[in-house]
XYZ file of N, CA and C in Angstrom:
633
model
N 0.843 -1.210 0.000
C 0.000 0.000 0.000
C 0.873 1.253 0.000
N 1.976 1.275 1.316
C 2.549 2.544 0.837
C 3.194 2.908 -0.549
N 3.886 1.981 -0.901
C 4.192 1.613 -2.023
C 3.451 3.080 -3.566
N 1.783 2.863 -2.885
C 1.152 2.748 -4.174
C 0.501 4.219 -3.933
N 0.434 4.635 -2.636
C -0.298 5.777 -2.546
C 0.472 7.160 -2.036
N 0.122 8.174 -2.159
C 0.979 9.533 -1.811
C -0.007 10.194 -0.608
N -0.662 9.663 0.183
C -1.351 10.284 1.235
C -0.548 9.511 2.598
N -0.183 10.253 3.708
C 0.096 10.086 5.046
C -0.663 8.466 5.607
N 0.307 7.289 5.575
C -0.735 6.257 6.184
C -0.305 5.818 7.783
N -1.048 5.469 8.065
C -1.065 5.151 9.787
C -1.513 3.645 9.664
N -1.011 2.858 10.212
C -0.897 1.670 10.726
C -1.437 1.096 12.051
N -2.176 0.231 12.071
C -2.242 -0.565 13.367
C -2.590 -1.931 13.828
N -2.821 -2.711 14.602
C -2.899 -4.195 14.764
C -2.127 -4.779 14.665
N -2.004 -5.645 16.309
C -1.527 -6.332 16.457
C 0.637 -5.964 16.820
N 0.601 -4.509 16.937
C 2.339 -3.941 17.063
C 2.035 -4.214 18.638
N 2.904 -5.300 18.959
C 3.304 -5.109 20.471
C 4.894 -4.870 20.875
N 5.847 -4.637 19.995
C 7.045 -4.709 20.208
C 7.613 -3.465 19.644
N 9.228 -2.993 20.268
C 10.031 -2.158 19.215
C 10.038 -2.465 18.029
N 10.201 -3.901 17.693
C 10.439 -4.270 16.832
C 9.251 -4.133 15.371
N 8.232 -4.621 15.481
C 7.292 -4.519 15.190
C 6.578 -3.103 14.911
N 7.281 -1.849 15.670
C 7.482 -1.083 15.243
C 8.460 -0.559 13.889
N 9.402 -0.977 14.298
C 10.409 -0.653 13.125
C 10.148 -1.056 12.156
N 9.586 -2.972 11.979
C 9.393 -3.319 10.538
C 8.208 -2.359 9.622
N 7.262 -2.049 10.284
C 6.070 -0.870 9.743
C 6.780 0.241 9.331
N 7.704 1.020 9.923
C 7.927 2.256 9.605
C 8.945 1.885 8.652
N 9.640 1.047 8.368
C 10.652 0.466 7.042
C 9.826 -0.037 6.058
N 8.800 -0.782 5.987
C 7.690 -0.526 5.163
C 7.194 0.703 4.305
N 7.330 1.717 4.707
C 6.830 2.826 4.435
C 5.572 3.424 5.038
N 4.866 2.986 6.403
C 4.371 3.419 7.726
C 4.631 4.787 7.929
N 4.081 5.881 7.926
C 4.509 7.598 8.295
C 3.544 7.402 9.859
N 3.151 6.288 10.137
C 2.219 6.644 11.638
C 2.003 5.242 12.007
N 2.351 4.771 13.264
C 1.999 3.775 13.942
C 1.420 3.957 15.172
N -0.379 2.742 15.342
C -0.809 3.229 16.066
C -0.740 2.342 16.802
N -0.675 2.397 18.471
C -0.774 0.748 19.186
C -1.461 1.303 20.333
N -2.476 0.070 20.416
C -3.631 0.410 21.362
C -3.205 -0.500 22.633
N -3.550 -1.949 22.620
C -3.630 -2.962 23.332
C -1.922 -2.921 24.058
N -1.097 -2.847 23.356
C 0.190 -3.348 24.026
C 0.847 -1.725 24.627
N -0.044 -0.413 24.157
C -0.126 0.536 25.283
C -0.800 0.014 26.293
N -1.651 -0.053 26.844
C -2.271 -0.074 27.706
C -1.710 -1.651 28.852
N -0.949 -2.563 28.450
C -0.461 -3.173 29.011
C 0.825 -2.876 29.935
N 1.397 -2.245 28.407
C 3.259 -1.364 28.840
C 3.030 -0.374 28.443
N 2.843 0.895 28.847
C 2.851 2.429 28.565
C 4.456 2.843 27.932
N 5.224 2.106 28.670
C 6.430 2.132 28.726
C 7.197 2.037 26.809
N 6.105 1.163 26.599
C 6.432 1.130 24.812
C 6.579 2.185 24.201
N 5.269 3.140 24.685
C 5.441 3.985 23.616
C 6.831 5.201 24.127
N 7.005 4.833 25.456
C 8.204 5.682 25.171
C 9.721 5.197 24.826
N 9.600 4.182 24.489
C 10.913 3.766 24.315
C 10.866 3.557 22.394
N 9.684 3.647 22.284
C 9.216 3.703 20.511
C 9.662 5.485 20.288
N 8.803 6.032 20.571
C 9.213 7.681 20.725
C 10.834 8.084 20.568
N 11.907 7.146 21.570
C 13.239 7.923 21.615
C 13.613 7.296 20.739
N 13.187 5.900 19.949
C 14.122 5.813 18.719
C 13.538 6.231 17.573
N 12.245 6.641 17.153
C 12.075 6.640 15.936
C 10.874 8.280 16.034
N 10.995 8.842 17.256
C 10.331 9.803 17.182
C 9.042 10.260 17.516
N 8.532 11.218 18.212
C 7.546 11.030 18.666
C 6.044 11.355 17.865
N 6.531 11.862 16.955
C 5.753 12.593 15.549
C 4.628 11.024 15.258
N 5.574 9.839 14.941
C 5.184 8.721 14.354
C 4.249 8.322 15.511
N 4.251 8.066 16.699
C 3.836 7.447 17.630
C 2.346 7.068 17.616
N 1.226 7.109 18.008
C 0.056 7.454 18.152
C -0.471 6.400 19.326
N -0.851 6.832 20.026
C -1.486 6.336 21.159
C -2.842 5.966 20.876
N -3.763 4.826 20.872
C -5.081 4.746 21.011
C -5.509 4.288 21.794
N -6.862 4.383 22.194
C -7.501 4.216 23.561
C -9.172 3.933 22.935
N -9.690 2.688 23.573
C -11.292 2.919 23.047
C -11.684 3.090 24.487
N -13.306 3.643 24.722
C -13.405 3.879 25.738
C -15.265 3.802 25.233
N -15.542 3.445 27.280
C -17.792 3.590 26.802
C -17.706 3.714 28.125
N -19.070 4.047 28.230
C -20.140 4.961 29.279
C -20.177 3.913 29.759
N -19.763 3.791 31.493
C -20.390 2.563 32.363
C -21.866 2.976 32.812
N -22.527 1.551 33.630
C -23.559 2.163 34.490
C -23.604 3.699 34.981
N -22.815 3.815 35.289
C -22.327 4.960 36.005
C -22.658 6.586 35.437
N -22.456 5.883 33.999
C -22.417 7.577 32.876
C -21.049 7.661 32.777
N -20.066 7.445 33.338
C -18.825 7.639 33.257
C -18.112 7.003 32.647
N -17.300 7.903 31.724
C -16.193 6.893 30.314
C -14.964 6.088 31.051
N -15.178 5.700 30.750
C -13.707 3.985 31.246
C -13.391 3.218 30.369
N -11.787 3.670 30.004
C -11.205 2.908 29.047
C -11.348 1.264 28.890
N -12.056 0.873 27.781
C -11.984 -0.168 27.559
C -11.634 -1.100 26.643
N -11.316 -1.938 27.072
C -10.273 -3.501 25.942
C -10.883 -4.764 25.708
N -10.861 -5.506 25.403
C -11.336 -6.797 25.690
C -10.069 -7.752 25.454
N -9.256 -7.760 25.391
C -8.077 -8.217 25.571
C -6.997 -8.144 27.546
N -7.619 -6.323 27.746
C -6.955 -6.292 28.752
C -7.624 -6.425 30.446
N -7.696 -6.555 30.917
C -7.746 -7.303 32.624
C -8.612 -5.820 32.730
N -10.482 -5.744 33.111
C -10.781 -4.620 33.847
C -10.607 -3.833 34.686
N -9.791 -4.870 35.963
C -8.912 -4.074 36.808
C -7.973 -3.300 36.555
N -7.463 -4.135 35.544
C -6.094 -3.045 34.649
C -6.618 -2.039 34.527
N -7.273 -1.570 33.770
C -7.844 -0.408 32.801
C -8.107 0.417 33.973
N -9.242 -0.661 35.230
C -9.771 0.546 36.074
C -8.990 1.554 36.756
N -7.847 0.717 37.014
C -6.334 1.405 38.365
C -6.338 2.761 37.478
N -6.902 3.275 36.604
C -6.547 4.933 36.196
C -7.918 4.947 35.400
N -9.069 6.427 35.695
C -9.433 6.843 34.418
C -9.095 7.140 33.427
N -10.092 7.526 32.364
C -9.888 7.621 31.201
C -9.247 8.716 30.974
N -8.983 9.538 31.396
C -8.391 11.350 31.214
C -6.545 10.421 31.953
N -6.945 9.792 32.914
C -5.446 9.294 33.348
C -4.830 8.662 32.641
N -5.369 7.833 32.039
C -4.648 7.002 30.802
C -4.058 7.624 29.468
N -4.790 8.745 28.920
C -4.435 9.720 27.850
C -3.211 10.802 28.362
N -3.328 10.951 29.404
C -2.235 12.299 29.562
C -1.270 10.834 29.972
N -1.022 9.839 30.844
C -0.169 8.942 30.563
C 0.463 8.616 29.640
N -0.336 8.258 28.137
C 0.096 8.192 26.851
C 0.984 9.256 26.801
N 0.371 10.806 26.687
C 1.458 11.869 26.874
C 2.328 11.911 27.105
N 2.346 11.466 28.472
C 3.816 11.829 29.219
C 4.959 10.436 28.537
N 4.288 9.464 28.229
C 5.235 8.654 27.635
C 5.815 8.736 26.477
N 5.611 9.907 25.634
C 5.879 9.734 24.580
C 4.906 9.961 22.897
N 3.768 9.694 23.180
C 3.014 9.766 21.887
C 2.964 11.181 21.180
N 2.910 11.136 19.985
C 3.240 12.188 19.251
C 0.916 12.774 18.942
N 0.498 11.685 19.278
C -0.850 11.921 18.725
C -1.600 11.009 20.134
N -3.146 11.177 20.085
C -3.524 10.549 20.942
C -4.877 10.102 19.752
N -5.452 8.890 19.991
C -6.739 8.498 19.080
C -7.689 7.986 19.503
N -8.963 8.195 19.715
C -10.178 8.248 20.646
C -11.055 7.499 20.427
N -11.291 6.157 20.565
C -12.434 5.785 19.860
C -14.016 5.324 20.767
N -14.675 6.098 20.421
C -15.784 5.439 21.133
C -17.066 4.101 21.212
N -16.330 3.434 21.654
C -17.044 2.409 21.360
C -18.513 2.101 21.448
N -19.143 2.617 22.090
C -21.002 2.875 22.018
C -21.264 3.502 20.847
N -20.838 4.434 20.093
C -20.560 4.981 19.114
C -20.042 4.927 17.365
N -19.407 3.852 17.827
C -18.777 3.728 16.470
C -19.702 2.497 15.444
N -19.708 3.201 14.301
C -20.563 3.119 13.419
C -22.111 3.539 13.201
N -22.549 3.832 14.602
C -23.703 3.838 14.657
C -24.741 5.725 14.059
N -23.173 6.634 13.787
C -23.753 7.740 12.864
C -24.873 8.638 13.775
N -24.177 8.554 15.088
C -25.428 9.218 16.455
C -24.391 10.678 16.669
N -23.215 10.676 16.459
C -22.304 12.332 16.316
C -21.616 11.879 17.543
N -20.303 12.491 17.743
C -19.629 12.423 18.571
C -19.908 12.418 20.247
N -19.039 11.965 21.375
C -19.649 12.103 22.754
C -18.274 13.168 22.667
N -19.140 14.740 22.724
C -18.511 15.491 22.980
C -18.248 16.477 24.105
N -18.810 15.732 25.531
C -18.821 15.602 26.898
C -17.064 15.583 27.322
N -16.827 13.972 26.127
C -15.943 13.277 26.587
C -14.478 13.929 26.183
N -15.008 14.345 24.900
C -13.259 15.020 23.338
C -13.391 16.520 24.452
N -14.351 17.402 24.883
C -13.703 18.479 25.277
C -13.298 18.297 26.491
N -13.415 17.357 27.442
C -12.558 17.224 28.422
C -11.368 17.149 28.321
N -10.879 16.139 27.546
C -9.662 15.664 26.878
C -8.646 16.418 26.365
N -9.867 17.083 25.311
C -8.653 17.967 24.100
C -8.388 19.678 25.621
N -9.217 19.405 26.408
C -8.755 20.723 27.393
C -7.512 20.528 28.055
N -7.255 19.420 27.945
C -5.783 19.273 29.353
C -4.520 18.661 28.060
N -4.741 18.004 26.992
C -3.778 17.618 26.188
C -3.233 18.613 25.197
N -1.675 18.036 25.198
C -0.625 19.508 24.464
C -0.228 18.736 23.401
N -0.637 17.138 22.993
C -0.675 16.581 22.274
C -1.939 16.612 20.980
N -2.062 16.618 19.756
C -3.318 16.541 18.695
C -3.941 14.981 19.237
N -5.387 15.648 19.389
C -6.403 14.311 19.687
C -7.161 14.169 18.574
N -7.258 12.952 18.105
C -8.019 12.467 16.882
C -9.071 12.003 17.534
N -10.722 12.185 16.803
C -11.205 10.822 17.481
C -12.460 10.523 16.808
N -12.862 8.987 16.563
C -13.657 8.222 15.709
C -14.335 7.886 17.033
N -15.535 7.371 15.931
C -16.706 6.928 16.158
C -18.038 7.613 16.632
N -18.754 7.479 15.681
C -19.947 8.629 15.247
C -20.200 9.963 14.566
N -19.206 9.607 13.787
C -19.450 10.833 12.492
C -20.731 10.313 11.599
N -21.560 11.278 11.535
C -22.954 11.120 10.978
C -22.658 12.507 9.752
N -22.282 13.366 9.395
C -22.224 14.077 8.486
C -20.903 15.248 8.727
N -20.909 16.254 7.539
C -19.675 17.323 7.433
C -20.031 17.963 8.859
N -20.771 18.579 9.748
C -20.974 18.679 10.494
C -20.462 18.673 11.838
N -20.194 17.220 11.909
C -19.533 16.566 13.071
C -18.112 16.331 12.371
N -17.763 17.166 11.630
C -16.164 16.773 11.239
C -15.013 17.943 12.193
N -13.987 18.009 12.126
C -13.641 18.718 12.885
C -11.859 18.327 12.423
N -11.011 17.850 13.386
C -10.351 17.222 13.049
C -10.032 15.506 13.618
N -10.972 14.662 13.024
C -11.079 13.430 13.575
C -11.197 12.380 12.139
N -11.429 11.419 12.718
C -11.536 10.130 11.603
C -13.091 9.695 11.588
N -13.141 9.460 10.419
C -14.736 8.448 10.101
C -14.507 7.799 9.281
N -15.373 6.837 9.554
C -15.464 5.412 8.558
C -16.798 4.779 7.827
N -17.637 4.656 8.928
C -18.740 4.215 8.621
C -19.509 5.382 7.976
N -19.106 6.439 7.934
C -19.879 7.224 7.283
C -19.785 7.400 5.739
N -18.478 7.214 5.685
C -18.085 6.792 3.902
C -19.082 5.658 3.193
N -19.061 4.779 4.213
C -19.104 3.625 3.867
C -20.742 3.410 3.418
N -21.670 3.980 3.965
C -22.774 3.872 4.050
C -23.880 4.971 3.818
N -23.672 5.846 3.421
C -24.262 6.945 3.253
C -23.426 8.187 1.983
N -23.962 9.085 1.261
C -23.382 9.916 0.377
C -22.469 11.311 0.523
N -21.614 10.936 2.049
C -20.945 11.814 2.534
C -19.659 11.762 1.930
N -19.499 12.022 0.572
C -18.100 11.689 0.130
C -16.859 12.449 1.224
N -15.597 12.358 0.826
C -14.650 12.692 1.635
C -14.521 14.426 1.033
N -14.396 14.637 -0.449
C -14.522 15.884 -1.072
C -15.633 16.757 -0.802
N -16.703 16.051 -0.571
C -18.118 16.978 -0.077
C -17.772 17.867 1.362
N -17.453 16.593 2.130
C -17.307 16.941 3.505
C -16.212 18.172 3.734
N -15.120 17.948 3.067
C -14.111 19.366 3.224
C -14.618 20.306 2.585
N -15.486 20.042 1.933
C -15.915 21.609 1.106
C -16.986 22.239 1.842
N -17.542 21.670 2.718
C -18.696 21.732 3.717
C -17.905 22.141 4.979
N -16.663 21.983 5.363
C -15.918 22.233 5.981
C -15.328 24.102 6.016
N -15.158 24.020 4.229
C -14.187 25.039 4.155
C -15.182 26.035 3.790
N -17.021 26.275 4.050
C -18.069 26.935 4.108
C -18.212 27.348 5.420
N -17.862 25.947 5.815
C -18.302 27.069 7.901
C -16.642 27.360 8.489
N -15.925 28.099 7.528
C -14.833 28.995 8.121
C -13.823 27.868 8.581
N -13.842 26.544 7.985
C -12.817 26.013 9.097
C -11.396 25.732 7.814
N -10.181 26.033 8.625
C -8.997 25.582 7.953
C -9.091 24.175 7.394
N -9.004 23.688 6.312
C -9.121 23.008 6.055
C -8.295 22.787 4.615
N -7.398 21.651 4.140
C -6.845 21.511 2.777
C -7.360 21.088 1.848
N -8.001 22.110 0.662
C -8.896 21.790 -0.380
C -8.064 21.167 -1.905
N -8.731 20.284 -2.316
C -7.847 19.546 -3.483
C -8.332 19.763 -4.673
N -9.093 19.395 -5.175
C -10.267 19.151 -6.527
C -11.516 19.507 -6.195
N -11.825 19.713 -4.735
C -13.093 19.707 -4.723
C -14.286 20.819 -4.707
N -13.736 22.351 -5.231
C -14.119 23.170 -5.793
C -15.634 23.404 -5.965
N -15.989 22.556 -6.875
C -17.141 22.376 -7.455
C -18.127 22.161 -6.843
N -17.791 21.888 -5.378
C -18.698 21.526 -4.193
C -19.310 22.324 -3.329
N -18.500 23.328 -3.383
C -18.740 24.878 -2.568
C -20.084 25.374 -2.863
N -20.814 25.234 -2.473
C -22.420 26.045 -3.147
C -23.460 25.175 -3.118
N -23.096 24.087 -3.205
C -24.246 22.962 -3.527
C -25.035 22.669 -2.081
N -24.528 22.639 -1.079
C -25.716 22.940 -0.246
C -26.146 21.677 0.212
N -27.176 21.589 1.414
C -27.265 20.055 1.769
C -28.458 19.964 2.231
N -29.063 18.664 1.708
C -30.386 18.387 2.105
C -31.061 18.153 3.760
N -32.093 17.941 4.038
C -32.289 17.569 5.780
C -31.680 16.295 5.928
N -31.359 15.189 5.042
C -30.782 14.343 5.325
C -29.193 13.978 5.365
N -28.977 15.707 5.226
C -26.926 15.542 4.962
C -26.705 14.878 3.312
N -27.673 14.954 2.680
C -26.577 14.975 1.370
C -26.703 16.060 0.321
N -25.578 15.755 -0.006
C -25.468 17.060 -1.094
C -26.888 17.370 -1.843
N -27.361 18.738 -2.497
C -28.505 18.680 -3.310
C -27.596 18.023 -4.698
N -29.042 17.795 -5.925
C -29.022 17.267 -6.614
C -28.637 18.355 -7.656
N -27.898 18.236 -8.533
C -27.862 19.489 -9.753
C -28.902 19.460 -10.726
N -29.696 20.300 -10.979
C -30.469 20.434 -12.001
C -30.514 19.673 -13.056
N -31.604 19.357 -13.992
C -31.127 18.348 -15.580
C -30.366 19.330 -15.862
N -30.761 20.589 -15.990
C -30.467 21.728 -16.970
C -28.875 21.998 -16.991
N -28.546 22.206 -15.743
C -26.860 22.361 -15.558
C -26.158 20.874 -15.788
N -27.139 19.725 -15.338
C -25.838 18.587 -15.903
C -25.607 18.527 -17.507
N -26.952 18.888 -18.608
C -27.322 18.519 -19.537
C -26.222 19.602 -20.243
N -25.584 21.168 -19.613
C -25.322 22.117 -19.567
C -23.533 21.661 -19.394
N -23.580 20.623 -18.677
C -22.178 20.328 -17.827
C -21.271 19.165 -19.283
N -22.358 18.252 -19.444
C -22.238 17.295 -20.769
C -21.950 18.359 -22.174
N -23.430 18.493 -22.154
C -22.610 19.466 -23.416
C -21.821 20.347 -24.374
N -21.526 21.035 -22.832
C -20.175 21.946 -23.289
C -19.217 21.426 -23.175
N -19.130 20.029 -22.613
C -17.625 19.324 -22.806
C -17.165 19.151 -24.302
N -18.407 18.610 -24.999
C -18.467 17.990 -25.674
C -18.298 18.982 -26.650
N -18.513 20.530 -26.799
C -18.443 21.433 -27.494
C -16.807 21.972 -27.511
């Protein structure tokens, strides 16, 4: 893949080692992310950080609402007690202090389900971190974009990736525009998708090519 593409890729699954680090970023890896074997050894990501930098690093963390209402990092790999010995705000500035160049948020009640971010949880977070916080799960339209990741929203609905930055770069936000120009104006239905262009302008769009 790196090989084949010219966009920034990030990596993850299954890196529990230095090592395993290094073979990714010799690959051609510009971002490695490790969730599970953080949260076991914190200690990784800083000993990943002093050899290869902290830029590359990325810390992830999934996390859901207990009984309680309250977010608590969670794994299914790692020991609940584990996780519990620190909240969720303790575990992220931990990542910090060890080293991560990025921190990545995922909410697991959330993800895929296109209900918008738990943003209770990202402005707590992004208030105390000097690190960039990414964070997935529940992007439902341009809207809820900001600077985070979505997936299921590509995947399932007519939120292209070009729509969304151009919908972006309408409500004032910095944002890096490519090709997608043509998007600026078009406007969005109650259901978040783009309107439809007229026969007249596509029939308008065809024919003058063709002229």
């Amino acid at each position: 893949v790196a090989e084949r593409i010219s966009t920034p890729l990030a990596v993850a699954g299954g890196i529990t080692t230095v090592e395993a680090v290094h073979s990714v970023i010799a690959c051609g890896a510009d971002k490695v992310i490790v969730n599970t074997a953080g949260l076991n050894n914190p200690t990784l990501y800083r000993r990943t950080a002093d050899l290869f930098g902290r830029q590359c690093i990325v810390g992830s963390i999934d996390f859901q609402r207990g009984a309680d209402g309250q977010a608590h990092a969670f794994n299914r790999l790692v020991s609940p007690d584990t996780l519990n010995q620190r909240s969720l705000l303790d575990w992220v500035l931990l990542f910090q202090s060890s080293g991560v160049g990025e921190v990545l948020l995922n909410s697991v009640d959330r993800d895929g389900l296109k209900v918008g971010f738990d943003m209770e949880v990202i402005d707590q977070l992004a208030s105390v971190l000097s690190v960039p916080l990414v964070v997935i799960g529940g992007a439902r339209s341009g809207k809820d974009v900001a600077a985070v990741g979505a997936a299921n929203m590509w995947s399932f609905s007519e939120q292209s990736v070009l729509y969304v930055k151009s919908d972006l770069a309408r409500q004032q936000a910095t944002v890096r525009l490519d090709h997608d120009r043509a998007y600026i104006g078009r406007g969005l239905s109650g259901d978040g998708r783009p309107h439809v262009r007229r026969e007249s302008e596509l029939d308008g769009m065809i024919y003058g090519a063709l002229l």
